[in-house]
Amino acid sequence: MESAEDWLVESLRLYQDFHAFDLSGATRVLEWIGNKGVFVAGYESLKKNEILHLVLPHRLSVKENQGLFPERDFKVCHGGFSDRCVFALKHVPDTRLLVTSGLPGCYLEVWQVSEDSDVIQVVSTVAVQEAEGSLWPRVAIFASTAPGILHGRRLSDLQIVDLESQKTTYASGVSDREELSSLQVLDGDTFAFCCTSGRLGLVDTRQKWAPSESLRPGPSFSGQSWCADVGGRGQAPGPSIASLGSNGQLRLLDPRDLSRPVSSVQCPVPTPSPDPELLRVTWAPGLHNCLAISGFDGTVQVHDVTSWAAAGNQVEPHFTHSGHLFLDGNGAGSAPLVTTHTWHPCKPRTLLSAASDASLHVWDWVAPEASC
Amino acid sequence: MPEIRVTPLGAGQDVGRSCILVSIGGKNVMLDCGMHMGFNDDRRFPDFSYITQNGRLTDFLDCVIISHFHLDHCGALPYFSEMVGYDGPIYMTHPTQAICPILLEDYRKIAVDKKGEANFFTSQMIKDCMKKVVAVHLHQTVQVDDELEIKAYYAGHVLGAAMFQIKVGSESVVYTGDYNMTPDRHLGAAWIDKCRPDLLITESTYATTIRDSKRCRERDFLKKVHETVERGGKVLIPVFALGRAQELCILLETFWERMNLKVPIYFSTGLTEKANHYYKLFITWTNQKIRKTFVHRNMFEFKHIKAFDRAFADNPGPMVVFATPGMLHAGQSLQIFRKWAGNEKNMVIMPGYCVQGTVGHKILSGQRKLEMEGRQLEVRMQVEYMSFSAHADAKGIMQLVGQAEPRRVLLVHGEAKKMEFLKQKIEQEFRVSCYMPANGETVTLPTSPSIPVSVSLGLLKREMAQVPLPEAKKPRLLHGTLIMKEGNFRLVSSEQALKELGLAEHQLRFTCRVHLHDTRKEQETALRVYSHLKSVLRDHCVQHLPDGSVTVESILIQAAAHSEDPGTKVLLVSWTYQDEELGSYLTALLKKGLPQAPS
């Protein structure tokens, strides 16, 4: 109690805005729809999980006279039930459709967000292959007039399926069975993959499989599980690919030359990550050279990569969000773990973060004098 | 078929005018009588003509219940009771009874004095209305009449707010009004026992909300106050005299202490007197369980907060002032506002909704130039609108349903289409049906009230002696007599009943004559009948008695010669009323004739 009060007082100078919510179930997904809505979904096994479309409190959307809007709550705009755990959820842009992936079973579900009621319902499923233990297919969406779903558990079963016809329009066609940790669509023809081993690649779907790839990380980096995020759609100048390992290592790579990382640092996080599936690294859409990481404990760290050159190998975060640790309503029991985070598409320093205790925070930190 | 009927009345679709009509066990109850703050004409009042077109409301309604003092729950009460006409009892908790008239009077003054409305209730009407009020305590069962009883439960939300259980016989309905499931600094959380009502009626609007935590709201308040005083500005917080003011004071006091701040905080004296009075009222109203959850102290014994003097408003430098009234429509808060409005370093924090016509409402609508007493006032101070009111949200509703365990849930003031998901959620989680009537729409819910009946031991023993034994937990058909006497129901055997009532038992016996062509003697005919029946009626006990008669179970068959025709024999078949079925069957069988005997 006391520490929560202390932290709240501290928060007066650390944050501009701060909102804390309690969802009925913890989420591992935070997917934007437009600038004002997010999707969350439960991942508990053996029960019905909720998929919710939440609309942000009005005051976070208005530009002027914020003080005249007392509404601080999320509105549940739509909701649906899933019999499975939902580990990934992607919105198909310009449609009312969502694609989810999870366990048990090895298939993707396509959902429709109803127009005249508040229901989200399954409209079809996309078969993947036979279920394989706890491997679930990663998903990304090729947005176009005929949207395609990119999915795969390993490099060997990586393919793109047309959403409407369910016909496969692209397949990797390789026998390499390395497991995938993330997929990211960069433009109409290109996507990036990251394997759990740390191997990264950029693929042009117009050609037969011939990705420009990074080398697998050397022995000092091995034994970890990795994820990655490509900033600026792979076209920004400079090192725009960030790769995060479960031992807290963060590598920056330049898409033009993936063979050598531009920099590699050790983040001050408790290691190893208790659950590498929860590792997240994201570039800030509205800030230059800023990224956020989570998945090691109950915090989210924001890093300014331009400060790394001077720092050497050990870096310090520009800002750490500890709200999930201090506002833990349960008190007793293990500390919550941040399950996912995301940046607000328009407000440069606003993030959303969710934790294993079903908390959801929206925070906007105060920039210290330095840039970022 | 017994049923419960619910009709939400009122205008508009948004949360605005709570007024719900419930018919249960032949009784009619009106829940809340609120007004819609957004309308200026008759649309702000519920449509009472719906209740009864020509009859008197007093005759139709058994009682009115008011859940708490917010105007959207009690604002139409004087209009309803004095202008439309109702003289029956109005139930509410003690604090609600004390506070309602003050808010109603304030509201009346604004409407009539500020906005010049004509057809509005008068001060006298408010007084007359309040004379009809019967105040209740928490968890006290109140008999409205010999069949209808009500009970109030703690709802949190605001001082005096209650949820009500309405019971007629074994049927009951719980109405939540506005409630809150998370305790705050001065109010506990709502609580209800596992009363298992047939129906739980609650607001739908909060069900589609996920609320920002109390701490974050408080944080925002502290941040705004702190930033203002740091830059040398003054903060004005117009409050209504209780609850919220105490809470904000406690918050500031704690913060000032921790940060070692020296900026003065004041509260206006009007506040102290009223607040202490209400605080005492509150303490006596709540029970032990709730008293524990709040701060035991003389409300205004603060280190950093002092009584205000109007002269202080002109002091230079930063300060924070709590002043009444809450909507800046008159009095001290308005005076201070006028002095401070011109300086952009200053801030006014409005902690709640303001009625149209008040200065509070105008500035919250964004108006920055105000006309006051013939002069223009330019508002340069910062205006902040903060909502501290404590409402339940989606999670809270699920918690309450889990506590009360109703058979069904009814959500009012929402659009059914927009709540499909919530309906599914409640139905799945609790396996109860969920209803969402529109305003003016009646929902009829059939109920199966249980009527307790005592069964006599003798009757039960007799049943137990039957072969085969009755199966445990399976329904069984009993034959007995129901005696209804002095409000009790007893099931006894028929003999017992006859004895108790002093009646003699009558036996009904039927006799039928069947003519048979048979030239032999009666005794032989009888024997033939016996053989025939014995072979056909394998499952029944067929006997040939020494006197020549034949019995099938308890049915008697005797053969006699026809008086005029020796070739015809007459069979007399007689049976009791209980054996009607077998008797009819036997008769039909015998009429078909006997098989030819070998001679």
PDB file of N, CA and C in Angstrom, chain B residues 92 152 161 569:
ATOM      1  N   MET B  92     -37.040   5.664   1.437  1.00  0.00           N
ATOM      2  CA  MET B  92     -35.640   5.976   1.131  1.00  0.00           C
ATOM      3  C   MET B  92     -34.852   5.865   2.435  1.00  0.00           C
ATOM      4  N   ALA B 152     -33.369  -2.545   2.458  1.00  0.00           N
ATOM      5  CA  ALA B 152     -32.302  -1.753   1.833  1.00  0.00           C
ATOM      6  C   ALA B 152     -30.949  -2.388   2.087  1.00  0.00           C
ATOM      7  N   ALA B 161     -26.834   5.959  -0.432  1.00  0.00           N
ATOM      8  CA  ALA B 161     -27.307   5.183  -1.582  1.00  0.00           C
ATOM      9  C   ALA B 161     -27.576   3.742  -1.164  1.00  0.00           C
ATOM     10  N   LYS B 569     -79.955 -65.604 -17.982  1.00  0.00           N
ATOM     11  CA  LYS B 569     -79.423 -65.368 -16.659  1.00  0.00           C
ATOM     12  C   LYS B 569     -79.012 -63.894 -16.560  1.00  0.00           C
TER      13      LYS B 569
END
